[in-house]
Amino acid sequence: MNAVFSIAKTTIGEAIRRRVLLVILLIGVLFLVIAPGLSVLSARQNYTVLTSFTLGVIQLTSAVIAIVLTVYLLPNEVERRTIYTILSKPVYRWHFLLGKYLGAVGALGMMMLLMSTVLVLVFKIMQREASMEDVSRLATAPFFFFVQMSLLAAVAMFFSTFVSPIVNFFLSGGVYLVGTLFSPVFQDLSENKTLAAPVKGAATLIHTVVPNFAQYNIQGGIINQGPELRSVELYYAQIVLYAVFYIAVFLIAGMMIFDRKEV
């Protein structure tokens, strides 16, 4: 596994030096800093507006970073021909792909940690009466955004093994939108016993193949101060395991394709 960690470490260094990612990160942090100024536009005042806006900024910024960061990982190595040097050493192709993925997730985690730190600081400055419990609840959402984006990075890594970066960008973005906006709809259709078998089968297939990204959007319960689940911890554990399962599936599928691909 030394080769995997070495590739991951190199990937993190390359990601941090990429200007386009730093610009996206800077824009996200800038929006987090100016967010308190937008609260005067709402009659509901600080908490709801500040929380919903800042969490939305972190989620959107992280999604863009996850896709932009991942879609170019393999093509850049092929274009610069560094992949030939790496694969000429005793490094398996699955080592290379796994190392690239872990490096991307590591860089993504560092960037999201920076945004989450800014989020907490802004929140404490604007909500001085907020308790540590409130801050802890707020910090929970970015963690599940990270799990969500790690899953999205696995999807983009899978597509990068057989499509171009531009196509990958739209494919990964499309899967993310479908999994976020329409996954609950497909789930309801797949469980509807009154539907015709072909429609129900198609809904079940889409709901199974496309990961359910919507379940990681837990900010609603944080903003409204009232989780409706009987066991929040059990639900959190289930959705983390769900992400680990799908990440493994996408990475293994990507490794199988990459292993047979001529580079």
Short mmCIF file of C-alpha atoms in Angstrom, two decimals:
data_model
loop_
_atom_site.label_atom_id
_atom_site.label_comp_id
_atom_site.label_asym_id
_atom_site.label_seq_id
_atom_site.Cartn_x
_atom_site.Cartn_y
_atom_site.Cartn_z
CA MET A 1 0.00 0.00 0.00
CA ASN A 2 3.01 2.31 0.09
CA ALA A 3 2.56 2.99 -3.62
CA VAL A 4 -1.10 3.94 -3.07
CA PHE A 5 -0.28 6.39 -0.30
CA SER A 6 2.64 7.83 -2.24
CA ILE A 7 0.37 8.49 -5.26
CA ALA A 8 -2.30 9.92 -2.95
CA LYS A 9 0.20 12.28 -1.31
CA THR A 10 1.44 13.48 -4.70
CA THR A 11 -2.15 14.00 -5.88
CA ILE A 12 -2.96 16.15 -2.84
CA GLY A 13 0.07 18.34 -3.54
CA GLU A 14 -0.92 18.74 -7.20
CA ALA A 15 -4.52 19.55 -6.29
CA ILE A 16 -3.53 22.25 -3.82
CA ARG A 17 -1.37 23.90 -6.48
CA ARG A 18 -4.11 23.96 -9.11
CA ARG A 19 -5.19 27.57 -9.53
CA VAL A 20 -8.69 26.83 -10.77
CA LEU A 21 -9.48 24.89 -7.59
CA LEU A 22 -8.02 27.62 -5.41
CA VAL A 23 -10.13 30.23 -7.22
CA ILE A 24 -13.30 28.17 -6.67
CA LEU A 25 -12.34 27.70 -3.01
CA LEU A 26 -11.63 31.42 -2.61
CA ILE A 27 -15.03 32.33 -4.08
CA GLY A 28 -16.73 29.90 -1.69
CA VAL A 29 -14.89 31.32 1.34
CA LEU A 30 -15.69 34.87 0.18
CA PHE A 31 -19.41 34.08 0.05
CA LEU A 32 -19.21 32.59 3.54
CA VAL A 33 -17.59 35.76 4.87
CA ILE A 34 -20.14 38.13 3.30
CA ALA A 35 -23.10 35.91 4.20
CA PRO A 36 -23.96 37.85 7.42
CA GLY A 37 -24.56 40.97 5.34
CA LEU A 38 -27.38 39.20 3.47
CA SER A 39 -29.38 38.54 6.63
CA VAL A 40 -30.78 42.08 6.58
CA LEU A 41 -32.73 41.07 3.46
CA SER A 42 -34.88 38.64 5.40
CA ALA A 43 -37.56 39.24 7.97
CA ARG A 44 -36.80 35.89 9.59
CA GLN A 45 -33.44 37.30 10.64
CA ASN A 46 -30.12 35.80 11.27
CA TYR A 47 -30.24 32.10 12.15
CA THR A 48 -32.30 30.65 9.32
CA VAL A 49 -30.84 32.81 6.57
CA LEU A 50 -27.26 32.56 7.79
CA THR A 51 -27.39 28.79 8.27
CA SER A 52 -29.19 27.89 5.05
CA PHE A 53 -27.10 30.23 2.91
CA THR A 54 -23.69 29.24 4.29
CA LEU A 55 -24.43 25.51 4.17
CA GLY A 56 -25.67 25.93 0.61
CA VAL A 57 -22.44 27.72 -0.32
CA ILE A 58 -20.32 24.91 1.14
CA GLN A 59 -22.33 22.21 -0.62
CA LEU A 60 -22.30 23.89 -4.03
CA THR A 61 -18.63 24.86 -3.82
CA SER A 62 -17.66 21.36 -2.70
CA ALA A 63 -19.62 19.74 -5.55
CA VAL A 64 -17.87 21.91 -8.15
CA ILE A 65 -14.46 21.24 -6.59
CA ALA A 66 -15.12 17.48 -6.39
CA ILE A 67 -16.02 17.25 -10.08
CA VAL A 68 -13.37 19.65 -11.43
CA LEU A 69 -10.70 18.02 -9.27
CA THR A 70 -11.51 14.44 -10.28
CA VAL A 71 -12.35 14.61 -13.98
CA TYR A 72 -8.82 15.72 -14.93
CA LEU A 73 -6.83 13.36 -12.69
CA LEU A 74 -6.30 10.55 -15.19
CA PRO A 75 -6.30 12.62 -18.45
CA ASN A 76 -3.62 14.95 -17.05
CA GLU A 77 -1.36 12.03 -16.21
CA VAL A 78 -1.77 10.63 -19.73
CA GLU A 79 -1.26 14.03 -21.38
CA ARG A 80 1.92 14.71 -19.39
CA ARG A 81 3.01 11.09 -19.93
CA THR A 82 3.84 10.75 -16.24
CA ILE A 83 1.53 7.75 -16.09
CA TYR A 84 4.01 5.73 -18.18
CA THR A 85 6.78 6.44 -15.69
CA ILE A 86 4.60 5.43 -12.75
CA LEU A 87 3.22 2.26 -14.34
CA SER A 88 6.69 1.18 -15.43
CA LYS A 89 7.49 0.73 -11.75
CA PRO A 90 6.10 -2.13 -9.65
CA VAL A 91 2.76 -0.35 -9.35
CA TYR A 92 -0.50 -2.05 -10.28
CA ARG A 93 -3.11 -0.04 -12.14
CA TRP A 94 -5.55 -0.40 -9.26
CA HIS A 95 -2.87 1.08 -7.00
CA PHE A 96 -2.72 4.08 -9.31
CA LEU A 97 -6.48 4.58 -9.49
CA LEU A 98 -7.00 4.08 -5.76
CA GLY A 99 -4.12 6.43 -4.94
CA LYS A 100 -5.55 9.08 -7.23
CA TYR A 101 -8.97 8.76 -5.64
CA LEU A 102 -7.66 8.91 -2.07
CA GLY A 103 -5.55 11.94 -2.99
CA ALA A 104 -8.58 13.68 -4.48
CA VAL A 105 -10.66 12.93 -1.40
CA GLY A 106 -7.82 14.12 0.85
CA ALA A 107 -7.50 17.43 -1.01
CA LEU A 108 -11.28 17.82 -1.05
CA GLY A 109 -11.39 17.16 2.69
CA MET A 110 -8.76 19.83 3.38
CA MET A 111 -10.64 22.41 1.33
CA MET A 112 -13.96 21.54 2.97
CA LEU A 113 -12.32 21.71 6.41
CA LEU A 114 -11.19 25.26 5.61
CA MET A 115 -14.69 26.27 4.53
CA SER A 116 -16.24 24.58 7.59
CA THR A 117 -13.84 26.47 9.88
CA VAL A 118 -14.87 29.76 8.27
CA LEU A 119 -18.51 28.70 8.61
CA VAL A 120 -18.18 28.07 12.36
CA LEU A 121 -16.26 31.33 12.93
CA VAL A 122 -18.85 33.38 11.03
CA PHE A 123 -21.66 31.63 12.87
CA LYS A 124 -20.11 32.26 16.32
CA ILE A 125 -19.45 35.91 15.52
CA MET A 126 -23.01 36.51 14.32
CA GLN A 127 -24.73 34.22 16.83
CA ARG A 128 -22.85 34.97 20.03
CA GLU A 129 -25.57 33.50 22.19
CA ALA A 130 -25.35 30.18 20.36
CA SER A 131 -24.35 27.22 22.53
CA MET A 132 -21.70 24.61 21.73
CA GLU A 133 -24.56 22.23 20.97
CA ASP A 134 -25.78 24.59 18.24
CA VAL A 135 -22.27 24.83 16.79
CA SER A 136 -21.87 21.05 16.93
CA ARG A 137 -25.18 20.56 15.11
CA LEU A 138 -24.11 23.05 12.47
CA ALA A 139 -20.75 21.32 11.95
CA THR A 140 -22.52 18.00 11.34
CA ALA A 141 -23.81 19.07 7.92
CA PRO A 142 -20.36 19.68 6.32
CA PHE A 143 -19.26 16.22 7.45
CA PHE A 144 -22.11 14.60 5.54
CA PHE A 145 -21.45 16.91 2.61
CA PHE A 146 -17.93 15.46 2.64
CA VAL A 147 -19.33 11.92 2.53
CA GLN A 148 -21.62 13.02 -0.29
CA MET A 149 -18.75 14.58 -2.26
CA SER A 150 -16.52 11.54 -1.71
CA LEU A 151 -19.26 9.51 -3.38
CA LEU A 152 -19.49 12.07 -6.19
CA ALA A 153 -15.70 11.90 -6.65
CA ALA A 154 -15.95 8.10 -7.02
CA VAL A 155 -18.60 8.57 -9.73
CA ALA A 156 -16.36 11.06 -11.58
CA MET A 157 -13.35 8.75 -11.19
CA PHE A 158 -15.34 5.88 -12.70
CA PHE A 159 -16.36 7.96 -15.73
CA SER A 160 -12.81 9.28 -16.17
CA THR A 161 -11.63 5.78 -17.10
CA PHE A 162 -13.52 5.81 -20.40
CA VAL A 163 -14.81 9.32 -21.30
CA SER A 164 -13.22 12.71 -21.92
CA PRO A 165 -13.05 15.33 -19.12
CA ILE A 166 -15.78 17.51 -20.67
CA VAL A 167 -18.17 14.59 -21.08
CA ASN A 168 -17.25 13.41 -17.60
CA PHE A 169 -18.05 16.86 -16.16
CA PHE A 170 -21.59 16.79 -17.52
CA LEU A 171 -22.13 13.08 -16.78
CA SER A 172 -21.01 13.41 -13.16
CA GLY A 173 -22.98 16.62 -12.72
CA GLY A 174 -26.04 14.96 -14.24
CA VAL A 175 -25.77 11.94 -11.94
CA TYR A 176 -25.41 14.28 -8.96
CA LEU A 177 -28.48 16.31 -9.93
CA VAL A 178 -30.59 13.22 -10.59
CA GLY A 179 -29.43 11.61 -7.34
CA THR A 180 -30.14 14.80 -5.41
CA LEU A 181 -33.36 16.10 -6.95
CA PHE A 182 -35.11 13.00 -8.28
CA SER A 183 -33.93 10.08 -6.15
CA PRO A 184 -36.86 10.44 -3.68
CA VAL A 185 -39.26 10.48 -6.64
CA PHE A 186 -37.78 7.30 -8.14
CA GLN A 187 -37.87 5.67 -4.71
CA ASP A 188 -41.58 6.45 -4.32
CA LEU A 189 -42.28 5.15 -7.83
CA SER A 190 -40.33 1.93 -7.19
CA GLU A 191 -42.44 1.29 -4.05
CA ASN A 192 -45.76 2.16 -5.69
CA LYS A 193 -47.68 -1.10 -6.14
CA THR A 194 -50.30 0.45 -8.43
CA LEU A 195 -47.84 1.28 -11.22
CA ALA A 196 -47.37 -0.83 -14.31
CA ALA A 197 -44.51 -3.31 -14.06
CA PRO A 198 -42.31 -1.66 -16.77
CA VAL A 199 -42.59 1.78 -15.15
CA LYS A 200 -41.96 0.39 -11.69
CA GLY A 201 -39.02 -1.65 -13.01
CA ALA A 202 -37.46 1.38 -14.72
CA ALA A 203 -37.85 3.47 -11.56
CA THR A 204 -36.31 0.69 -9.46
CA LEU A 205 -33.37 0.38 -11.87
CA ILE A 206 -32.64 4.13 -11.83
CA HIS A 207 -33.04 4.31 -8.06
CA THR A 208 -30.61 1.40 -7.66
CA VAL A 209 -27.94 2.49 -10.15
CA VAL A 210 -27.92 6.22 -9.38
CA PRO A 211 -26.74 6.87 -5.80
CA ASN A 212 -29.16 8.69 -3.54
CA PHE A 213 -27.26 11.92 -2.89
CA ALA A 214 -30.34 13.58 -1.36
CA GLN A 215 -30.09 11.63 1.90
CA TYR A 216 -26.92 13.55 2.85
CA ASN A 217 -28.74 16.90 2.79
CA ILE A 218 -29.39 16.96 6.53
CA GLN A 219 -29.33 20.75 6.82
CA GLY A 220 -33.16 20.89 6.95
CA GLY A 221 -33.22 19.28 10.38
CA ILE A 222 -30.42 21.55 11.59
CA ILE A 223 -32.08 24.75 10.42
CA ASN A 224 -35.47 23.79 11.79
CA GLN A 225 -33.97 22.52 15.05
CA GLY A 226 -35.93 19.31 15.03
CA PRO A 227 -34.79 15.92 13.69
CA GLU A 228 -37.78 13.74 13.07
CA LEU A 229 -35.91 10.43 13.07
CA ARG A 230 -36.29 7.94 15.88
CA SER A 231 -32.58 7.15 15.87
CA VAL A 232 -30.44 9.84 14.26
CA GLU A 233 -27.21 7.94 14.98
CA LEU A 234 -28.51 4.80 13.26
CA TYR A 235 -29.60 6.81 10.23
CA TYR A 236 -26.20 8.52 10.01
CA ALA A 237 -24.40 5.16 10.23
CA GLN A 238 -26.62 3.72 7.49
CA ILE A 239 -26.01 6.54 5.01
CA VAL A 240 -22.23 6.43 5.64
CA LEU A 241 -22.19 2.68 4.97
CA TYR A 242 -24.35 3.29 1.89
CA ALA A 243 -21.71 5.72 0.58
CA VAL A 244 -18.84 3.32 1.34
CA PHE A 245 -20.65 0.56 -0.57
CA TYR A 246 -21.27 2.69 -3.66
CA ILE A 247 -17.76 4.15 -3.58
CA ALA A 248 -16.34 0.62 -3.56
CA VAL A 249 -18.62 -0.40 -6.45
CA PHE A 250 -17.66 2.59 -8.62
CA LEU A 251 -13.94 2.26 -7.86
CA ILE A 252 -13.87 -1.49 -8.56
CA ALA A 253 -15.77 -0.95 -11.82
CA GLY A 254 -13.34 1.84 -12.75
CA MET A 255 -10.35 -0.37 -11.92
CA MET A 256 -11.68 -3.15 -14.14
CA ILE A 257 -12.09 -0.75 -17.07
CA PHE A 258 -8.76 0.99 -16.45
CA ASP A 259 -6.97 -2.36 -16.23
CA ARG A 260 -8.08 -3.23 -19.77
CA LYS A 261 -7.55 0.24 -21.22
CA GLU A 262 -4.58 1.07 -23.43
CA VAL A 263 -2.73 4.15 -22.17
#
